[in-house]
C-alpha cells in the first residue's frame, strides 16, 4: 500500500512517499481503507524524535475516516461500514489502509464527507474532553479559549457555545470575526500585551474555565484570567506542568478519543452545533506539504489530507 513515512526521525523534510505492506487486523482491530486523514502538531512533534516504543519506518497521522475493509476477532463493525477514529498517539493514518483499535472507531456523521470527518477526530475530541470531562463546563459559565482559531480551539469554541457557556477567545486580530462566527462573544488579540487585563475587564471575577490550546507565554498569562477556585485544561503537554495558584485546579493532558467520545461528537454534528473547520485539504502525494503547513501556519482550522476519492 502507498504511505507517507519516515525512515529516520528528523522533521518534515524527512517525509517520503513509498510502499509498505498492508496491515492485517489483530483481535479487536479493524483495517480501514483510508479516504481522509487529519494532521496536527502532534505529528510534527513525532517526526522530531518519536514516542517511546515508536519504531521505524514511522507513518504519521493520528486521525482517519474511511471504510472498514477487514476485521479481527471480537469486532462489532462490519466490512463496508463508514467510520472515523484515531490512532493516537502512535500514528499510521497517512496510508491507504490503517489498522485501528475498534474501541477507537465509530460510525462517522452522515452529514460529513471523509475528509471533514477525519479532521474532526483529534481536535474536537480533545476540546470535548478538556471542556466536559476535565473542565466540568456548565451552562451559564464563562470559558476562555486560547488559540481559538486553531484546530482544537475552533472546536472548543463551538462545543462550549453548544453547552450554553459564554465563550471568550484569544486569537490574532485577523481571525477575530471568524472566531465570533463560531460562537465566541468576545475575542482578544494575543499580540496585545494588555489582553489579560482586557479579559478581566470583561469578566471582573475571572472566567470559570480556561481551555488553553496555545501553551507558552499565552498559557501563563491566561491563568491570571481564571477566577479564584476556577478550573483549567491544558493541551500543550511539552510545556511542563502549569503554575497554578488561588485554588485553581487543572492539568495538562493528551486526550484519549474513544468510541463514546466520537459518538458524542456525532451527536453535536447531527444537532448542527459542531462542524469541522478545515484550513486546507492537501492531496495525498503532497503529505509533506500538509505537515509543513501545520508546522508554520496561522490560518484558522485544521489541515487534512485527501487519501482517496
Short mmCIF file of C-alpha atoms in Angstrom, two decimals:
data_model
loop_
_atom_site.label_atom_id
_atom_site.label_comp_id
_atom_site.label_asym_id
_atom_site.label_seq_id
_atom_site.Cartn_x
_atom_site.Cartn_y
_atom_site.Cartn_z
CA UNK A 1 0.00 0.00 0.00
CA UNK A 2 1.08 3.59 -0.57
CA UNK A 3 2.12 5.55 2.52
CA UNK A 4 3.78 8.75 3.68
CA UNK A 5 6.53 7.74 6.10
CA UNK A 6 9.97 8.44 7.53
CA UNK A 7 12.93 6.07 7.64
CA UNK A 8 14.62 8.13 10.35
CA UNK A 9 13.38 10.81 12.73
CA UNK A 10 14.31 14.34 11.83
CA UNK A 11 11.50 16.60 10.72
CA UNK A 12 9.01 17.40 7.98
CA UNK A 13 11.72 17.23 5.30
CA UNK A 14 12.23 13.56 6.18
CA UNK A 15 8.80 12.57 4.81
CA UNK A 16 8.91 10.13 1.89
CA UNK A 17 6.19 8.62 -0.29
CA UNK A 18 6.50 4.91 -0.90
CA UNK A 19 5.13 1.41 -0.40
CA UNK A 20 4.81 -0.60 2.81
CA UNK A 21 2.96 -3.88 3.48
CA UNK A 22 -0.77 -3.52 4.09
CA UNK A 23 -1.86 -4.12 7.70
CA UNK A 24 -3.66 -7.25 8.89
CA UNK A 25 -6.21 -6.77 11.69
CA UNK A 26 -5.35 -8.22 15.09
CA UNK A 27 -8.05 -9.21 17.54
CA UNK A 28 -10.02 -6.12 18.48
CA UNK A 29 -8.95 -4.20 15.38
CA UNK A 30 -10.46 -3.19 12.07
CA UNK A 31 -8.49 -2.41 8.93
CA UNK A 32 -9.87 0.77 7.39
CA UNK A 33 -9.45 1.85 3.77
CA UNK A 34 -8.46 5.43 4.48
CA UNK A 35 -10.16 8.14 2.43
CA UNK A 36 -9.32 11.13 4.59
CA UNK A 37 -6.73 11.84 7.28
CA UNK A 38 -6.07 14.75 9.59
CA UNK A 39 -2.64 16.02 10.63
CA UNK A 40 -1.68 18.23 13.54
CA UNK A 41 1.08 19.43 15.85
CA UNK A 42 1.47 16.00 17.44
CA UNK A 43 2.50 14.57 14.07
CA UNK A 44 5.13 17.26 13.60
CA UNK A 45 6.47 16.57 17.08
CA UNK A 46 6.64 12.83 16.43
CA UNK A 47 8.77 13.42 13.34
CA UNK A 48 11.34 15.15 15.51
CA UNK A 49 12.01 12.25 17.83
CA UNK A 50 9.15 9.87 18.09
CA UNK A 51 7.31 8.50 21.08
CA UNK A 52 8.59 5.83 23.47
CA UNK A 53 8.22 2.50 21.72
CA UNK A 54 7.71 4.01 18.26
CA UNK A 55 9.50 2.04 15.56
CA UNK A 56 10.79 2.90 12.09
CA UNK A 57 9.62 3.19 9.40
CA UNK A 58 7.11 5.55 11.00
CA UNK A 59 3.83 6.63 9.38
CA UNK A 60 2.35 9.86 10.81
CA UNK A 61 -1.35 10.64 11.00
CA UNK A 62 -3.44 10.26 14.15
CA UNK A 63 -6.97 10.54 12.72
CA UNK A 64 -8.69 8.85 9.81
CA UNK A 65 -12.02 8.31 8.14
CA UNK A 66 -12.85 5.63 5.62
CA UNK A 67 -14.50 2.28 5.01
CA UNK A 68 -13.93 -0.89 7.03
CA UNK A 69 -12.31 -3.49 4.77
CA UNK A 70 -11.47 -6.28 7.24
CA UNK A 71 -11.98 -7.04 10.93
CA UNK A 72 -10.27 -9.11 13.61
CA UNK A 73 -11.95 -11.22 16.24
CA UNK A 74 -14.45 -9.63 18.60
CA UNK A 75 -15.38 -6.70 16.38
CA UNK A 76 -18.91 -5.31 16.13
CA UNK A 77 -18.16 -3.29 12.97
CA UNK A 78 -18.85 -4.93 9.63
CA UNK A 79 -16.86 -4.55 6.41
CA UNK A 80 -18.32 -1.71 4.38
CA UNK A 81 -19.10 0.50 7.39
CA UNK A 82 -18.19 4.18 7.04
CA UNK A 83 -16.18 5.05 10.14
CA UNK A 84 -13.93 7.64 11.71
CA UNK A 85 -11.44 7.24 14.51
CA UNK A 86 -7.98 7.71 15.89
CA UNK A 87 -4.60 6.01 16.01
CA UNK A 88 -3.31 8.47 18.62
CA UNK A 89 -0.57 8.59 19.80
CA UNK A 90 1.34 6.16 17.59
CA UNK A 91 0.10 7.24 14.14
CA UNK A 92 -0.34 5.31 10.92
CA UNK A 93 -3.07 7.36 9.24
CA UNK A 94 -1.21 8.72 6.20
CA UNK A 95 -1.65 5.45 4.35
CA UNK A 96 -4.11 3.78 2.03
CA UNK A 97 -5.05 1.37 4.85
CA UNK A 98 -4.72 1.53 8.63
CA UNK A 99 -5.33 -0.97 11.43
CA UNK A 100 -7.33 0.80 14.14
CA UNK A 101 -8.48 -0.44 17.54
CA UNK A 102 -12.23 -0.93 17.24
CA UNK A 103 -12.93 0.85 20.53
CA UNK A 104 -11.44 3.97 18.93
CA UNK A 105 -13.68 3.86 15.87
CA UNK A 106 -17.31 4.87 15.42
CA UNK A 107 -19.76 5.29 12.55
CA UNK A 108 -18.99 8.70 11.06
CA UNK A 109 -21.57 11.51 10.94
CA UNK A 110 -23.75 11.24 7.86
CA UNK A 111 -23.53 15.00 7.30
CA UNK A 112 -19.76 14.89 6.74
CA UNK A 113 -17.55 13.59 3.97
CA UNK A 114 -14.47 11.52 4.78
CA UNK A 115 -12.00 14.40 4.87
CA UNK A 116 -14.26 16.51 7.08
CA UNK A 117 -14.82 13.61 9.47
CA UNK A 118 -11.10 12.85 9.74
CA UNK A 119 -10.33 16.48 10.50
CA UNK A 120 -12.73 16.45 13.44
CA UNK A 121 -11.47 13.45 15.41
CA UNK A 122 -8.48 14.57 17.49
CA UNK A 123 -9.19 18.32 17.56
CA UNK A 124 -12.83 18.07 18.58
CA UNK A 125 -12.18 15.03 20.76
CA UNK A 126 -9.51 16.94 22.68
CA UNK A 127 -11.74 20.00 23.02
CA UNK A 128 -14.66 17.90 24.27
CA UNK A 129 -12.54 16.16 26.91
CA UNK A 130 -10.99 19.42 28.09
CA UNK A 131 -14.31 21.22 28.39
CA UNK A 132 -16.63 18.47 29.59
CA UNK A 133 -14.67 15.78 31.40
CA UNK A 134 -11.77 17.77 32.79
CA UNK A 135 -13.29 21.24 32.86
CA UNK A 136 -16.81 20.38 34.00
CA UNK A 137 -18.17 23.29 31.97
CA UNK A 138 -21.82 24.08 32.74
CA UNK A 139 -24.49 26.18 31.08
CA UNK A 140 -24.14 29.83 32.02
CA UNK A 141 -20.46 29.63 32.94
CA UNK A 142 -17.69 31.56 31.20
CA UNK A 143 -14.79 29.90 29.38
CA UNK A 144 -11.68 31.42 27.82
CA UNK A 145 -10.27 29.54 24.81
CA UNK A 146 -6.70 30.39 23.78
CA UNK A 147 -5.51 29.71 20.21
CA UNK A 148 -9.21 29.92 19.44
CA UNK A 149 -8.70 29.88 15.67
CA UNK A 150 -6.60 26.71 15.67
CA UNK A 151 -7.68 23.12 15.17
CA UNK A 152 -8.62 22.39 18.80
CA UNK A 153 -9.64 25.97 19.51
CA UNK A 154 -12.25 26.18 16.75
CA UNK A 155 -13.87 23.01 18.07
CA UNK A 156 -13.67 24.23 21.68
CA UNK A 157 -15.46 27.47 20.84
CA UNK A 158 -18.28 25.60 19.11
CA UNK A 159 -18.68 22.94 21.80
CA UNK A 160 -18.61 25.47 24.64
CA UNK A 161 -21.24 27.58 22.88
CA UNK A 162 -23.39 24.47 22.37
CA UNK A 163 -23.17 23.80 26.13
CA UNK A 164 -24.64 27.25 26.77
CA UNK A 165 -21.45 28.88 28.05
CA UNK A 166 -20.28 32.41 27.47
CA UNK A 167 -17.22 31.96 25.26
CA UNK A 168 -14.24 34.30 25.09
CA UNK A 169 -11.45 33.64 22.63
CA UNK A 170 -7.81 34.61 22.17
CA UNK A 171 -6.54 34.75 18.58
CA UNK A 172 -4.68 37.00 16.17
CA UNK A 173 -6.78 40.01 15.15
CA UNK A 174 -7.22 38.85 11.54
CA UNK A 175 -9.20 35.84 12.81
CA UNK A 176 -11.46 37.61 15.30
CA UNK A 177 -14.56 37.78 13.11
CA UNK A 178 -14.17 34.11 12.25
CA UNK A 179 -13.90 33.07 15.90
CA UNK A 180 -17.02 35.12 16.69
CA UNK A 181 -18.85 33.31 13.90
CA UNK A 182 -18.18 30.03 15.72
CA UNK A 183 -19.85 31.25 18.91
CA UNK A 184 -17.43 33.49 20.82
CA UNK A 185 -18.93 36.68 22.23
CA UNK A 186 -15.59 38.46 22.65
CA UNK A 187 -12.15 37.84 21.14
CA UNK A 188 -8.81 39.26 22.26
CA UNK A 189 -5.53 39.69 20.36
CA UNK A 190 -2.70 37.68 21.94
CA UNK A 191 -0.16 40.06 20.39
CA UNK A 192 -1.53 42.90 22.54
CA UNK A 193 0.34 42.61 25.84
CA UNK A 194 -2.68 44.08 27.61
CA UNK A 195 -5.09 41.29 26.60
CA UNK A 196 -5.26 39.57 30.04
CA UNK A 197 -6.36 42.86 31.63
CA UNK A 198 -8.97 43.24 28.89
CA UNK A 199 -10.35 39.80 29.72
CA UNK A 200 -10.52 40.72 33.40
CA UNK A 201 -12.34 43.93 32.48
CA UNK A 202 -14.91 41.88 30.56
CA UNK A 203 -15.22 39.30 33.36
CA UNK A 204 -14.24 41.07 36.60
CA UNK A 205 -14.44 37.96 38.79
CA UNK A 206 -12.47 35.90 36.28
CA UNK A 207 -13.51 33.12 33.92
CA UNK A 208 -14.79 29.82 35.30
CA UNK A 209 -12.69 27.71 32.95
CA UNK A 210 -9.56 28.20 30.87
CA UNK A 211 -9.27 25.93 27.84
CA UNK A 212 -5.66 26.55 26.89
CA UNK A 213 -4.76 25.44 23.37
CA UNK A 214 -1.72 27.72 23.00
CA UNK A 215 0.83 26.93 25.68
CA UNK A 216 3.90 29.04 26.34
CA UNK A 217 3.58 32.66 27.39
CA UNK A 218 -0.06 32.78 26.35
CA UNK A 219 -0.83 29.92 28.73
CA UNK A 220 0.94 31.60 31.61
CA UNK A 221 -0.83 34.91 31.01
CA UNK A 222 -4.21 33.23 30.63
CA UNK A 223 -4.01 31.58 34.05
CA UNK A 224 -4.31 35.06 35.56
CA UNK A 225 -7.75 35.48 33.98
CA UNK A 226 -9.25 32.49 35.85
CA UNK A 227 -11.35 33.18 38.95
CA UNK A 228 -10.26 32.02 42.37
CA UNK A 229 -11.14 28.34 42.64
CA UNK A 230 -11.68 28.07 38.89
CA UNK A 231 -10.52 25.32 36.56
CA UNK A 232 -8.14 24.97 33.64
CA UNK A 233 -7.40 22.43 30.91
CA UNK A 234 -4.04 22.50 29.11
CA UNK A 235 -3.37 20.57 25.90
CA UNK A 236 0.26 21.57 25.22
CA UNK A 237 1.93 18.94 27.37
CA UNK A 238 5.54 19.67 26.32
CA UNK A 239 5.49 22.96 28.24
CA UNK A 240 5.60 21.12 31.54
CA UNK A 241 3.17 21.49 34.44
CA UNK A 242 1.47 24.89 34.76
CA UNK A 243 1.96 27.01 37.87
CA UNK A 244 -1.47 27.28 39.48
CA UNK A 245 -2.42 29.42 42.47
CA UNK A 246 -5.54 30.85 44.12
CA UNK A 247 -7.21 27.45 44.35
CA UNK A 248 -7.27 26.97 40.56
CA UNK A 249 -7.27 23.30 39.59
CA UNK A 250 -6.26 21.70 36.31
CA UNK A 251 -3.58 19.80 34.48
CA UNK A 252 -2.06 19.15 31.08
CA UNK A 253 -3.48 16.20 29.19
CA UNK A 254 -3.31 14.28 25.94
CA UNK A 255 -6.81 13.24 25.01
CA UNK A 256 -7.82 9.64 24.54
CA UNK A 257 -10.54 9.69 21.91
CA UNK A 258 -12.62 6.53 22.23
CA UNK A 259 -15.91 5.41 20.72
CA UNK A 260 -18.01 7.14 23.38
CA UNK A 261 -16.23 10.42 22.65
CA UNK A 262 -16.73 10.02 18.91
CA UNK A 263 -20.42 9.29 19.43
CA UNK A 264 -20.72 12.49 21.48
CA UNK A 265 -19.11 14.43 18.62
CA UNK A 266 -21.50 12.84 16.15
CA UNK A 267 -24.47 14.00 18.23
CA UNK A 268 -23.12 17.56 18.18
CA UNK A 269 -22.62 17.40 14.41
CA UNK A 270 -26.11 15.98 13.91
CA UNK A 271 -27.56 18.79 16.03
CA UNK A 272 -25.81 21.41 13.90
CA UNK A 273 -23.68 22.55 16.85
CA UNK A 274 -20.29 21.38 15.56
CA UNK A 275 -18.64 21.47 12.17
CA UNK A 276 -15.08 20.78 11.10
CA UNK A 277 -13.04 23.84 10.22
CA UNK A 278 -10.54 22.89 7.53
CA UNK A 279 -7.91 25.45 6.61
CA UNK A 280 -6.57 23.34 3.72
CA UNK A 281 -7.17 19.95 2.13
CA UNK A 282 -3.99 18.57 0.59
CA UNK A 283 -3.66 15.68 -1.92
CA UNK A 284 -2.01 12.53 -0.59
CA UNK A 285 1.11 12.93 -2.73
CA UNK A 286 1.68 16.31 -1.03
CA UNK A 287 1.60 14.91 2.51
CA UNK A 288 4.93 16.56 3.28
CA UNK A 289 3.42 19.93 2.41
CA UNK A 290 0.48 19.23 4.72
CA UNK A 291 2.83 18.69 7.65
CA UNK A 292 4.88 21.75 6.70
CA UNK A 293 1.68 23.81 6.82
CA UNK A 294 0.96 22.51 10.32
CA UNK A 295 4.48 23.44 11.43
CA UNK A 296 4.36 27.02 10.20
CA UNK A 297 0.86 28.30 9.54
CA UNK A 298 -1.56 30.65 11.25
CA UNK A 299 -4.62 30.05 9.05
CA UNK A 300 -7.73 29.09 11.03
CA UNK A 301 -8.66 25.44 11.36
CA UNK A 302 -7.20 22.03 10.60
CA UNK A 303 -5.06 20.61 7.82
CA UNK A 304 -6.44 17.45 6.23
CA UNK A 305 -5.18 15.05 3.58
CA UNK A 306 -7.33 13.51 0.83
CA UNK A 307 -6.05 9.93 0.65
CA UNK A 308 -8.63 8.56 -1.82
CA UNK A 309 -11.66 9.86 -3.68
#
